[in-house]
């Protein structure tokens, strides 16, 4: 749940505006690292190296898919991309919580 809450807070902070260096770091975290971490947790990877690689790979893959879909639908904006990636993170956290509840 902390991961989902972090995605929500950082998404809002990025949208409301931060100083440029902080906004860059927050956007990188929201757009790549948090969704990648949330999606990696769904796979229950135990190897630390593989997990770190999957965080980056899944985060970049999700960002590419979302950005491409928004571009083709002619609705791309960085704000919509931040909101969508935050939503993906929260939904993956909810799916992980459901996995843990059924185990």
Phi, psi and omega in degrees: 000331179296325179295316178295319178294320177298320178296319179295312182295313181292326176297313179295320179296322179293319181288324182284340176105129176229167171303148189309312180296320179291323179295324178295314180294316180297319179295319178298318180295314183290322186277333184237304190289312183294313177297321178298317178295316181295319180289325178294323179297334178293337183269349180054054179279132181260337180282125184295316180296315178295322178297316179296320178295318179293325178302310180292315183295313181290324177296314179292323178295317178295318179297319178296316180296315180294314181296319179295317178297316179295322179296313181292331177275359179060039178234018185289132167206154183293329179293316179295325179293317178297316180296316181295316180292325174297318179295321178298319179297313181296317179295322177293325177293321177295318178297320178294320178297323177292322176300316180292328180290327181275346181276000000 
